[in-house]
C-alpha positions as CSV (number, residue, x, y, z in Angstrom):
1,X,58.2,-106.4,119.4
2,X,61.8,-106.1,117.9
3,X,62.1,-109.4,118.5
4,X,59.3,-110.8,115.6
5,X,61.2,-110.0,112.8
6,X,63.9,-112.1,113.3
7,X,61.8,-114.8,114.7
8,X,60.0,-114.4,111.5
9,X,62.7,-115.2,109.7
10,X,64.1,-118.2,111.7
11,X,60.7,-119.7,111.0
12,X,61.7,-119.4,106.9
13,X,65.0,-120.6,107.2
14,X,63.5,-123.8,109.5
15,X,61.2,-124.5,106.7
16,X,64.1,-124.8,104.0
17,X,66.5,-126.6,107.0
18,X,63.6,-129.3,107.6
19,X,63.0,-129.6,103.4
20,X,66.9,-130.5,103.4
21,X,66.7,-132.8,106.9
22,X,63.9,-134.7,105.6
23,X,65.3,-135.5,102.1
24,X,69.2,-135.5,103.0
25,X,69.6,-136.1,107.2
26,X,71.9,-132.8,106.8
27,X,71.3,-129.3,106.6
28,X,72.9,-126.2,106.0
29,X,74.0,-124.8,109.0
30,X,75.6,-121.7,107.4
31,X,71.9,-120.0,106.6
32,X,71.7,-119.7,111.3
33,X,74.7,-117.7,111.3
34,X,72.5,-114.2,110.6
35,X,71.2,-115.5,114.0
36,X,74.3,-115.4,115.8
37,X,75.2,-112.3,114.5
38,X,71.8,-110.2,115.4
39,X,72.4,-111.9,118.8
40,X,76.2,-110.4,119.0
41,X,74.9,-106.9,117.7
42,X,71.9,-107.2,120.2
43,X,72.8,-108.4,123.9
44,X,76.4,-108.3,125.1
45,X,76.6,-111.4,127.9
46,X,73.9,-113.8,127.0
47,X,74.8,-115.4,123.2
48,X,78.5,-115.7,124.9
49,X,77.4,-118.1,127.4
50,X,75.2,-119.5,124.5
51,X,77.8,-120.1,122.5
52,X,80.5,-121.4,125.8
53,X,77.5,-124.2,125.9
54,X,76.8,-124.7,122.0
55,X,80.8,-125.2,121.6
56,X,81.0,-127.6,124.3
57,X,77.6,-129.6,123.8
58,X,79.1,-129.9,119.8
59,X,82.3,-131.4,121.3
60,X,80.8,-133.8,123.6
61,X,78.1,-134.9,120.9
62,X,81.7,-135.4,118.5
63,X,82.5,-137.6,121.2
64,X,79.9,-139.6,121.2
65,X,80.1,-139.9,117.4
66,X,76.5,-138.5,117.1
67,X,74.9,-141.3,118.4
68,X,71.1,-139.6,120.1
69,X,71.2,-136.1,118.0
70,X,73.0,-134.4,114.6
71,X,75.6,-131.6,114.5
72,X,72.9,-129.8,112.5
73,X,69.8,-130.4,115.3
74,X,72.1,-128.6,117.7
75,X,72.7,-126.0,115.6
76,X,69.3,-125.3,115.4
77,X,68.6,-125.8,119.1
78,X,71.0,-123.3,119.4
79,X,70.0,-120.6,117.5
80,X,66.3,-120.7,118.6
81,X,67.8,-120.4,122.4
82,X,68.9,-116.9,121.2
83,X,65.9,-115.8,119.7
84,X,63.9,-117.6,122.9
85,X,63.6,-117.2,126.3
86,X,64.8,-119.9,128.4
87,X,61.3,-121.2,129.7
88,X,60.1,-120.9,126.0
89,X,63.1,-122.7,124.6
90,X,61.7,-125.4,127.3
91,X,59.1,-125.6,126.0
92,X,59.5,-125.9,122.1
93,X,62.3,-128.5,123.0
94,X,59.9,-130.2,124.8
95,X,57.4,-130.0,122.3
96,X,59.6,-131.1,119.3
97,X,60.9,-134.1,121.4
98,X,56.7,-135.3,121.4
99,X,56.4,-134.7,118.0
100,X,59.5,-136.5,117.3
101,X,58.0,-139.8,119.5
102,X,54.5,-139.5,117.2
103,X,56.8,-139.3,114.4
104,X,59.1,-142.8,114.9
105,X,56.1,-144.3,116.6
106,X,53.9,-144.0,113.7
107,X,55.8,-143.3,110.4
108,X,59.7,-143.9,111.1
109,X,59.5,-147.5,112.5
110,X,62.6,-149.1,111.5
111,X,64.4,-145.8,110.4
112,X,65.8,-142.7,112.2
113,X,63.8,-140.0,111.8
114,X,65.2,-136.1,110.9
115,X,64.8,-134.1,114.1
116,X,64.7,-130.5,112.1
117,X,60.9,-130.9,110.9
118,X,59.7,-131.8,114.9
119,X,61.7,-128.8,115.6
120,X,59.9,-126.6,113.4
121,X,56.3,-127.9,114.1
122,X,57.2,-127.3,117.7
123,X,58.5,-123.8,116.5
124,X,55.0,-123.1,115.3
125,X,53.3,-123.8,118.3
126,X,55.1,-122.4,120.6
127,X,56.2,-119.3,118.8
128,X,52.8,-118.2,117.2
């Protein structure tokens, strides 16, 4: 139960992130760091290891120029593993992936397509 308010208020700040993504391919990444912080002030070990993995998945996607997925889509992918169980951070992953293949299948043909809007249909699903 304390867990639905900030959950709540991830879902908000995906709506305005996927607003941004979808007009801009970039978003804000400042408005998850609320996020990080509840997940400091709440568990001691797990947003550590969170953030050992975030740090090194940002470096190796620098590395690869950001060829498959944005700075911003790991950002976000990140702050919904704090606020998620790993099974159900799974499982929305999963589900925004699908959503993202209807997505460039049907309306993105020749383009890339923003990942943040998949991610928060996905979140919707899975979350509500």
């Amino acid at each position: 139960m304390t867990n639905m308010l900030p959950q709540f208020l991830f879902t908000i700040i995906l709506f305005f992130l996927s607003i941004q993504d979808f007009r801009q391919y970039f978003i804000n990444s400042l408005l998850l760091i609320p996020f990080w912080l509840y997940s400091f002030a709440m568990n001691q070990n797990t947003p550590w290891f969170n953030l050992g993995c975030y740090l090194g998945l940002l470096l190796l996607n620098q590395l690869n120029k950001e060829k498959w997925i944005g700075h911003g889509d790991l950002d976000v992918l990140a702050c919904g593993s704090l606020l998620l169980s790993a099974t159900h951070w799974i499982y929305w992953l999963n589900g925004a992936c699908f959503i993202q293949l209807l997505l460039q299948a049907t309306y993105y043909r020749t383009r890339r397509a923003p990942f943040v809007p998949a991610l928060t249909l996905s979140w919707l699903v899975f979350t509500i």
